[in-house]
């Protein structure tokens, strides 16, 4: 495709997803009663995390890396998530009022029951097979990719014809398209086979990612580390957000964001620093806030009528302790999570200490080049000393 065609397609997919989400908001405002902040917040969180989140990442990757299919897969996944959003409030209203469902509402109920399968296949499984360069590890993985792309679609179509109850609606209802007898049995076999292939392909994609990570080197390894970091963030967010739906929704965004950073190769080498800083500030916050919360009530009682003064004193004490404590914790965390930076800092500190007592210029140049080699690991290093007036300069070369 030409550049203009790719741009139009990328924006069209995003605008289509956005339109479905906007239409869902309009329908919610019109038909949902009672309309509470909780209903609006949950709907907005779902829209931002799933359809709009995936569609936006897909738009960025489609415009910046159009040859890589991962961006287009994210865009399609976002669109699939958004398909039933405009119809869900209307369907919920009809069910709660015990009114007959028109054909369009029946389609929304059947599709909404299983559309998560192709959405996950296009948004997680296939990108995991293709990350980071958009190519499979080898031709042997082509059947896995084909199953991941086709299996969920076949499973959704067939499962929508299986007799039984639809559980994803506000109140479970009978499947309006369920077939009785032998056709229903065939649909059940095909549907559950398709969903089983979807699960198998997802596990295979995880295995492919592990094998690719173990065999990766250099930049590709850094890219895959961002993917793993995104997956870890999603799992951590899901565990933390088990008590809250909103947190769970936004945790899922860690996966496409991590993949996007890996594909765009943006600030790949800052991952160790990001992890170490995140852990550091979390520990420092805990070490300062917990004693602050424990000491403050007692201090306030002791100060009797000077409650505000006690609060100010405690706040100033916490502020004074922040930087020294942060530096100590940062060193401990770097030693565990960011060892190269920790070793480099120690080498520089040691060189600075020796520099105060070193007077031999030849020994000094050797130590300086050795520190550069340890901390930055260049292929080659030179040290050029500018000559005094009337003399010649001197060039020192480190080992390569």
Short mmCIF file of C-alpha atoms in Angstrom, two decimals:
data_model
loop_
_atom_site.label_atom_id
_atom_site.label_comp_id
_atom_site.label_asym_id
_atom_site.label_seq_id
_atom_site.Cartn_x
_atom_site.Cartn_y
_atom_site.Cartn_z
CA UNK A 1 0.00 0.00 0.00
CA UNK A 2 1.04 3.56 -0.63
CA UNK A 3 1.75 5.87 2.28
CA UNK A 4 -1.49 7.81 1.84
CA UNK A 5 -3.51 4.59 1.72
CA UNK A 6 -1.90 3.27 4.90
CA UNK A 7 -2.56 6.56 6.66
CA UNK A 8 -6.21 6.57 5.64
CA UNK A 9 -6.65 2.94 6.70
CA UNK A 10 -4.99 3.49 10.09
CA UNK A 11 -7.12 6.52 10.87
CA UNK A 12 -10.27 4.81 9.54
CA UNK A 13 -9.85 1.87 11.94
CA UNK A 14 -9.29 4.23 14.86
CA UNK A 15 -12.21 6.48 13.94
CA UNK A 16 -14.50 3.47 13.54
CA UNK A 17 -13.59 2.27 17.04
CA UNK A 18 -14.02 5.77 18.42
CA UNK A 19 -17.41 6.08 16.74
CA UNK A 20 -18.66 2.85 18.30
CA UNK A 21 -17.53 4.05 21.74
CA UNK A 22 -19.12 7.49 21.27
CA UNK A 23 -22.35 5.89 20.10
CA UNK A 24 -22.29 3.66 23.17
CA UNK A 25 -22.04 6.75 25.39
CA UNK A 26 -24.96 8.42 23.64
CA UNK A 27 -27.15 5.31 23.92
CA UNK A 28 -26.21 4.96 27.60
CA UNK A 29 -27.26 8.54 28.32
CA UNK A 30 -30.58 8.01 26.55
CA UNK A 31 -31.76 4.59 27.77
CA UNK A 32 -29.94 3.74 31.03
CA UNK A 33 -31.99 4.41 34.15
CA UNK A 34 -30.90 5.03 36.80
CA UNK A 35 -27.83 6.67 35.30
CA UNK A 36 -25.16 6.74 38.02
CA UNK A 37 -21.53 7.82 38.12
CA UNK A 38 -20.55 4.22 38.70
CA UNK A 39 -22.19 3.12 35.45
CA UNK A 40 -20.48 5.89 33.48
CA UNK A 41 -17.10 5.29 35.14
CA UNK A 42 -17.13 1.56 34.45
CA UNK A 43 -18.18 2.09 30.84
CA UNK A 44 -15.52 4.74 30.30
CA UNK A 45 -12.83 2.55 31.88
CA UNK A 46 -13.73 -0.38 29.65
CA UNK A 47 -13.78 1.80 26.53
CA UNK A 48 -10.41 3.41 27.28
CA UNK A 49 -8.66 0.20 28.31
CA UNK A 50 -9.89 -2.18 25.63
CA UNK A 51 -11.23 -0.70 22.37
CA UNK A 52 -9.68 2.77 22.50
CA UNK A 53 -6.48 1.64 24.19
CA UNK A 54 -5.72 -1.07 21.66
CA UNK A 55 -6.95 1.04 18.75
CA UNK A 56 -4.73 3.99 19.75
CA UNK A 57 -1.63 1.83 20.09
CA UNK A 58 -2.52 0.28 16.74
CA UNK A 59 -2.86 3.74 15.19
CA UNK A 60 0.58 4.83 16.42
CA UNK A 61 2.26 1.64 15.24
CA UNK A 62 0.36 1.67 11.94
CA UNK A 63 1.60 5.19 11.20
CA UNK A 64 5.15 4.74 12.52
CA UNK A 65 5.81 1.08 11.59
CA UNK A 66 3.34 0.27 8.79
CA UNK A 67 5.33 -2.76 7.58
CA UNK A 68 4.96 -4.42 10.98
CA UNK A 69 1.58 -6.21 11.21
CA UNK A 70 1.40 -5.91 15.01
CA UNK A 71 -0.04 -2.39 14.84
CA UNK A 72 -2.77 -3.48 12.45
CA UNK A 73 -3.60 -6.43 14.70
CA UNK A 74 -4.01 -4.09 17.67
CA UNK A 75 -6.29 -1.85 15.60
CA UNK A 76 -8.48 -4.81 14.58
CA UNK A 77 -8.59 -6.04 18.18
CA UNK A 78 -9.81 -2.65 19.37
CA UNK A 79 -12.51 -2.62 16.71
CA UNK A 80 -13.71 -6.11 17.69
CA UNK A 81 -13.94 -5.04 21.34
CA UNK A 82 -16.07 -2.04 20.28
CA UNK A 83 -18.57 -3.81 18.01
CA UNK A 84 -21.35 -4.32 20.55
CA UNK A 85 -20.76 -1.23 22.74
CA UNK A 86 -23.54 0.87 21.10
CA UNK A 87 -26.07 -1.97 21.51
CA UNK A 88 -25.23 -3.16 25.03
CA UNK A 89 -27.18 -0.47 26.99
CA UNK A 90 -30.23 -0.95 24.76
CA UNK A 91 -30.02 -4.73 25.11
CA UNK A 92 -29.70 -4.44 28.89
CA UNK A 93 -32.76 -2.17 29.02
CA UNK A 94 -34.87 -4.59 26.96
CA UNK A 95 -33.87 -7.56 29.14
CA UNK A 96 -34.57 -5.78 32.42
CA UNK A 97 -38.00 -4.69 31.13
CA UNK A 98 -38.74 -8.26 29.95
CA UNK A 99 -39.48 -7.04 26.45
CA UNK A 100 -39.03 -9.17 23.31
CA UNK A 101 -35.63 -8.80 21.66
CA UNK A 102 -35.47 -7.61 18.04
CA UNK A 103 -33.08 -9.36 15.67
CA UNK A 104 -30.37 -6.72 16.15
CA UNK A 105 -30.54 -7.11 19.94
CA UNK A 106 -30.33 -10.89 19.58
CA UNK A 107 -27.21 -10.53 17.42
CA UNK A 108 -25.66 -8.21 20.00
CA UNK A 109 -26.33 -10.75 22.76
CA UNK A 110 -24.86 -13.66 20.79
CA UNK A 111 -21.78 -11.78 19.57
CA UNK A 112 -21.14 -10.15 22.94
CA UNK A 113 -21.01 -13.58 24.56
CA UNK A 114 -17.87 -14.65 22.71
CA UNK A 115 -16.29 -11.65 20.97
CA UNK A 116 -13.53 -11.59 23.60
CA UNK A 117 -11.96 -14.65 21.94
CA UNK A 118 -11.05 -13.06 18.56
CA UNK A 119 -10.25 -9.76 20.33
CA UNK A 120 -7.68 -11.48 22.55
CA UNK A 121 -6.36 -13.54 19.62
CA UNK A 122 -5.69 -10.43 17.52
CA UNK A 123 -4.59 -8.26 20.45
CA UNK A 124 -2.38 -10.70 22.41
CA UNK A 125 -1.84 -14.11 20.79
CA UNK A 126 -0.79 -13.05 17.29
CA UNK A 127 1.34 -10.11 18.49
CA UNK A 128 3.12 -12.48 20.87
CA UNK A 129 3.97 -14.70 17.90
CA UNK A 130 5.26 -11.76 15.83
CA UNK A 131 6.95 -9.49 18.36
CA UNK A 132 9.21 -7.56 17.94
CA UNK A 133 9.95 -7.50 14.19
CA UNK A 134 6.58 -8.69 12.86
CA UNK A 135 7.90 -12.07 11.67
CA UNK A 136 7.42 -15.58 12.98
CA UNK A 137 10.40 -17.42 14.45
CA UNK A 138 10.31 -19.88 11.53
CA UNK A 139 7.92 -21.45 9.03
CA UNK A 140 7.02 -24.13 11.56
CA UNK A 141 5.02 -21.53 13.46
CA UNK A 142 2.74 -20.76 10.52
CA UNK A 143 0.09 -23.36 11.54
CA UNK A 144 0.00 -21.80 15.01
CA UNK A 145 -0.57 -18.35 13.52
CA UNK A 146 -3.30 -19.72 11.23
CA UNK A 147 -5.05 -21.42 14.13
CA UNK A 148 -4.78 -18.25 16.24
CA UNK A 149 -6.35 -16.18 13.45
CA UNK A 150 -9.10 -18.56 12.30
CA UNK A 151 -9.88 -20.69 15.37
CA UNK A 152 -11.55 -17.97 17.49
CA UNK A 153 -13.69 -16.73 14.60
CA UNK A 154 -14.95 -20.24 13.83
CA UNK A 155 -15.47 -20.82 17.54
CA UNK A 156 -17.56 -17.65 17.94
CA UNK A 157 -19.78 -18.40 14.93
CA UNK A 158 -20.36 -22.02 15.94
CA UNK A 159 -20.78 -21.30 19.66
CA UNK A 160 -23.48 -18.74 18.89
CA UNK A 161 -25.56 -21.62 17.44
CA UNK A 162 -25.25 -23.84 20.51
CA UNK A 163 -28.47 -24.12 22.56
CA UNK A 164 -28.20 -22.94 26.13
CA UNK A 165 -28.05 -19.70 28.09
CA UNK A 166 -26.02 -16.58 27.38
CA UNK A 167 -24.26 -15.57 30.60
CA UNK A 168 -22.67 -12.26 29.54
CA UNK A 169 -25.97 -10.36 29.49
CA UNK A 170 -27.20 -8.46 32.56
CA UNK A 171 -29.56 -11.39 33.22
CA UNK A 172 -28.84 -14.78 31.59
CA UNK A 173 -31.14 -15.44 28.66
CA UNK A 174 -31.71 -18.35 26.29
CA UNK A 175 -29.59 -18.28 23.15
CA UNK A 176 -31.99 -17.02 20.44
CA UNK A 177 -29.95 -18.72 17.69
CA UNK A 178 -29.48 -22.08 19.44
CA UNK A 179 -30.13 -25.11 17.24
CA UNK A 180 -31.80 -28.20 18.66
CA UNK A 181 -30.93 -31.80 17.87
CA UNK A 182 -28.00 -32.92 15.72
CA UNK A 183 -27.24 -29.44 14.29
CA UNK A 184 -26.84 -28.13 17.83
CA UNK A 185 -24.49 -30.98 18.72
CA UNK A 186 -22.37 -30.31 15.63
CA UNK A 187 -22.29 -26.60 16.45
CA UNK A 188 -21.20 -27.40 20.00
CA UNK A 189 -18.38 -29.66 18.80
CA UNK A 190 -17.15 -27.11 16.25
CA UNK A 191 -17.53 -24.18 18.64
CA UNK A 192 -15.69 -25.72 21.55
CA UNK A 193 -13.05 -27.09 19.20
CA UNK A 194 -12.47 -23.56 17.88
CA UNK A 195 -12.23 -22.13 21.39
CA UNK A 196 -9.92 -24.99 22.37
CA UNK A 197 -7.67 -24.16 19.43
CA UNK A 198 -7.75 -20.53 20.56
CA UNK A 199 -6.46 -21.55 23.99
CA UNK A 200 -3.85 -23.88 22.50
CA UNK A 201 -2.57 -21.18 20.16
CA UNK A 202 -2.32 -18.77 23.09
CA UNK A 203 -0.15 -21.20 25.05
CA UNK A 204 1.96 -21.82 21.93
CA UNK A 205 2.42 -18.06 21.49
CA UNK A 206 3.67 -17.84 25.07
CA UNK A 207 6.13 -20.66 24.35
CA UNK A 208 7.29 -18.88 21.19
CA UNK A 209 7.90 -15.70 23.18
CA UNK A 210 9.95 -17.61 25.78
CA UNK A 211 12.04 -19.35 23.10
CA UNK A 212 12.58 -16.09 21.25
CA UNK A 213 13.68 -14.38 24.46
CA UNK A 214 16.16 -17.13 25.31
CA UNK A 215 17.72 -16.96 21.83
CA UNK A 216 17.72 -13.14 21.60
CA UNK A 217 20.76 -10.92 21.89
CA UNK A 218 21.45 -7.19 21.92
CA UNK A 219 18.64 -4.87 20.86
CA UNK A 220 16.14 -7.68 20.30
CA UNK A 221 16.63 -8.84 23.86
CA UNK A 222 15.97 -5.33 25.14
CA UNK A 223 12.82 -5.19 23.03
CA UNK A 224 11.56 -8.47 24.44
CA UNK A 225 12.33 -7.32 27.95
CA UNK A 226 9.82 -4.50 27.43
CA UNK A 227 7.24 -7.04 26.26
CA UNK A 228 7.85 -9.15 29.35
CA UNK A 229 7.65 -6.04 31.52
CA UNK A 230 4.28 -5.17 29.97
CA UNK A 231 2.97 -8.69 30.58
CA UNK A 232 4.24 -8.60 34.17
CA UNK A 233 2.55 -5.24 34.71
CA UNK A 234 -0.72 -6.63 33.38
CA UNK A 235 -0.56 -9.67 35.67
CA UNK A 236 0.32 -7.52 38.69
CA UNK A 237 -2.49 -5.10 37.87
CA UNK A 238 -4.97 -7.94 37.48
CA UNK A 239 -4.00 -9.36 40.88
CA UNK A 240 -4.20 -5.96 42.57
CA UNK A 241 -7.42 -5.05 40.79
CA UNK A 242 -9.34 -8.21 41.66
CA UNK A 243 -11.31 -6.09 44.11
CA UNK A 244 -11.83 -3.26 41.61
CA UNK A 245 -12.92 -3.56 37.99
CA UNK A 246 -11.43 -0.23 36.89
CA UNK A 247 -7.89 -1.18 37.93
CA UNK A 248 -8.27 -4.51 36.14
CA UNK A 249 -9.29 -2.79 32.92
CA UNK A 250 -6.31 -0.45 32.85
CA UNK A 251 -3.87 -3.22 33.78
CA UNK A 252 -4.60 -4.87 30.44
CA UNK A 253 -3.18 -1.79 28.67
CA UNK A 254 0.32 -2.72 29.92
CA UNK A 255 0.57 -5.41 27.23
CA UNK A 256 0.05 -3.25 24.10
CA UNK A 257 2.06 -0.39 25.61
CA UNK A 258 5.02 -2.69 26.30
CA UNK A 259 4.80 -4.12 22.80
CA UNK A 260 4.59 -0.62 21.30
CA UNK A 261 7.75 0.50 23.10
CA UNK A 262 9.51 -2.64 21.90
CA UNK A 263 8.42 -2.20 18.27
CA UNK A 264 9.22 1.53 18.20
CA UNK A 265 12.52 0.86 20.02
CA UNK A 266 11.99 3.95 22.14
CA UNK A 267 14.26 4.30 25.19
CA UNK A 268 14.88 0.57 25.35
CA UNK A 269 17.93 0.94 27.56
CA UNK A 270 16.04 2.79 30.30
CA UNK A 271 14.13 -0.29 31.47
CA UNK A 272 16.58 -1.16 34.26
CA UNK A 273 16.53 2.45 35.42
CA UNK A 274 12.73 2.54 35.29
CA UNK A 275 12.40 -0.63 37.35
CA UNK A 276 14.98 0.47 39.90
CA UNK A 277 13.43 3.93 40.30
CA UNK A 278 9.91 2.49 40.63
CA UNK A 279 11.00 0.04 43.34
CA UNK A 280 13.05 2.74 45.07
CA UNK A 281 10.24 5.29 45.32
CA UNK A 282 7.76 2.62 46.41
CA UNK A 283 10.06 1.53 49.25
CA UNK A 284 10.92 5.08 50.25
CA UNK A 285 7.25 6.04 50.31
CA UNK A 286 6.44 3.04 52.50
CA UNK A 287 9.38 3.72 54.85
CA UNK A 288 8.34 7.35 55.30
CA UNK A 289 4.56 7.20 55.24
CA UNK A 290 4.08 4.27 57.61
CA UNK A 291 6.08 5.80 60.51
CA UNK A 292 4.51 9.17 59.72
CA UNK A 293 1.01 7.72 60.08
CA UNK A 294 1.98 5.88 63.26
CA UNK A 295 3.77 8.78 64.97
CA UNK A 296 1.45 11.60 63.94
CA UNK A 297 -1.55 10.71 66.19
CA UNK A 298 0.71 10.33 69.25
CA UNK A 299 2.53 13.57 68.47
CA UNK A 300 -0.77 15.40 68.06
CA UNK A 301 -2.04 14.16 71.42
CA UNK A 302 1.21 15.11 73.16
CA UNK A 303 1.10 18.55 71.62
CA UNK A 304 -2.45 19.00 73.00
CA UNK A 305 -3.62 22.30 71.60
CA UNK A 306 -0.74 22.55 69.11
CA UNK A 307 -2.06 20.02 66.63
CA UNK A 308 -1.24 22.02 63.53
CA UNK A 309 2.28 22.65 64.83
CA UNK A 310 2.81 18.92 65.39
CA UNK A 311 1.59 18.15 61.87
CA UNK A 312 3.98 20.73 60.42
CA UNK A 313 6.91 19.37 62.46
CA UNK A 314 6.20 15.80 61.38
CA UNK A 315 5.91 16.88 57.75
CA UNK A 316 9.22 18.75 57.88
CA UNK A 317 10.91 15.74 59.48
CA UNK A 318 9.65 13.47 56.69
CA UNK A 319 10.82 15.95 54.05
CA UNK A 320 14.28 16.18 55.65
CA UNK A 321 14.66 12.40 55.71
CA UNK A 322 13.49 11.89 52.12
CA UNK A 323 16.66 12.51 50.10
CA UNK A 324 19.17 10.71 52.38
CA UNK A 325 16.85 7.73 52.70
CA UNK A 326 16.17 7.72 48.96
CA UNK A 327 19.89 7.64 48.15
CA UNK A 328 20.50 4.72 50.49
CA UNK A 329 17.54 2.75 49.17
CA UNK A 330 18.52 3.60 45.58
CA UNK A 331 21.95 2.05 46.11
CA UNK A 332 20.42 -1.09 47.59
CA UNK A 333 17.90 -1.42 44.76
CA UNK A 334 20.51 -0.74 42.06
CA UNK A 335 22.70 -3.47 43.51
CA UNK A 336 19.81 -5.92 43.05
CA UNK A 337 17.92 -4.68 39.96
CA UNK A 338 20.40 -2.49 38.08
CA UNK A 339 23.79 -4.04 38.74
CA UNK A 340 25.66 -2.43 35.79
CA UNK A 341 24.71 1.06 36.99
CA UNK A 342 25.67 0.16 40.57
CA UNK A 343 29.07 -1.19 39.51
CA UNK A 344 29.69 1.85 37.30
CA UNK A 345 28.85 4.23 40.14
CA UNK A 346 31.23 2.42 42.47
CA UNK A 347 34.02 2.51 39.86
CA UNK A 348 33.58 6.27 39.39
CA UNK A 349 33.51 6.88 43.16
CA UNK A 350 36.68 4.83 43.62
CA UNK A 351 38.43 6.71 40.83
CA UNK A 352 37.42 10.05 42.34
CA UNK A 353 38.92 8.97 45.68
CA UNK A 354 42.21 7.86 44.10
CA UNK A 355 42.35 11.04 42.02
CA UNK A 356 42.85 13.14 45.15
CA UNK A 357 46.09 11.32 45.95
CA UNK A 358 47.42 10.62 42.46
CA UNK A 359 50.20 12.83 41.12
CA UNK A 360 51.77 10.58 38.48
CA UNK A 361 50.29 11.62 35.13
CA UNK A 362 51.08 8.32 33.40
CA UNK A 363 49.39 6.33 36.17
CA UNK A 364 46.44 8.72 36.12
CA UNK A 365 45.79 8.28 32.39
CA UNK A 366 45.84 4.51 32.80
CA UNK A 367 43.30 4.61 35.61
CA UNK A 368 41.04 7.03 33.71
CA UNK A 369 40.95 4.83 30.62
CA UNK A 370 40.37 1.76 32.80
CA UNK A 371 37.36 3.41 34.46
CA UNK A 372 35.94 4.38 31.06
CA UNK A 373 36.38 0.80 29.89
CA UNK A 374 34.64 -0.63 32.98
CA UNK A 375 31.71 1.76 33.03
CA UNK A 376 30.98 2.35 29.33
CA UNK A 377 32.66 -0.69 27.70
CA UNK A 378 33.60 1.08 24.45
CA UNK A 379 35.23 -0.73 21.55
CA UNK A 380 38.13 1.72 21.68
CA UNK A 381 39.10 4.68 23.84
CA UNK A 382 41.68 7.42 23.49
CA UNK A 383 42.86 10.13 25.88
CA UNK A 384 44.39 13.24 24.31
CA UNK A 385 46.24 15.62 26.61
CA UNK A 386 46.63 19.13 25.24
CA UNK A 387 50.23 20.30 25.02
CA UNK A 388 51.69 23.13 27.07
CA UNK A 389 52.80 26.19 25.08
CA UNK A 390 55.84 25.19 23.03
CA UNK A 391 55.33 21.44 23.54
CA UNK A 392 53.58 18.53 21.82
CA UNK A 393 50.38 16.91 22.88
CA UNK A 394 50.25 13.30 24.03
CA UNK A 395 47.86 10.54 22.95
CA UNK A 396 47.06 7.52 25.12
CA UNK A 397 45.07 4.56 23.85
CA UNK A 398 43.18 2.06 25.98
CA UNK A 399 43.05 -1.64 25.19
CA UNK A 400 40.40 -2.65 22.66
#
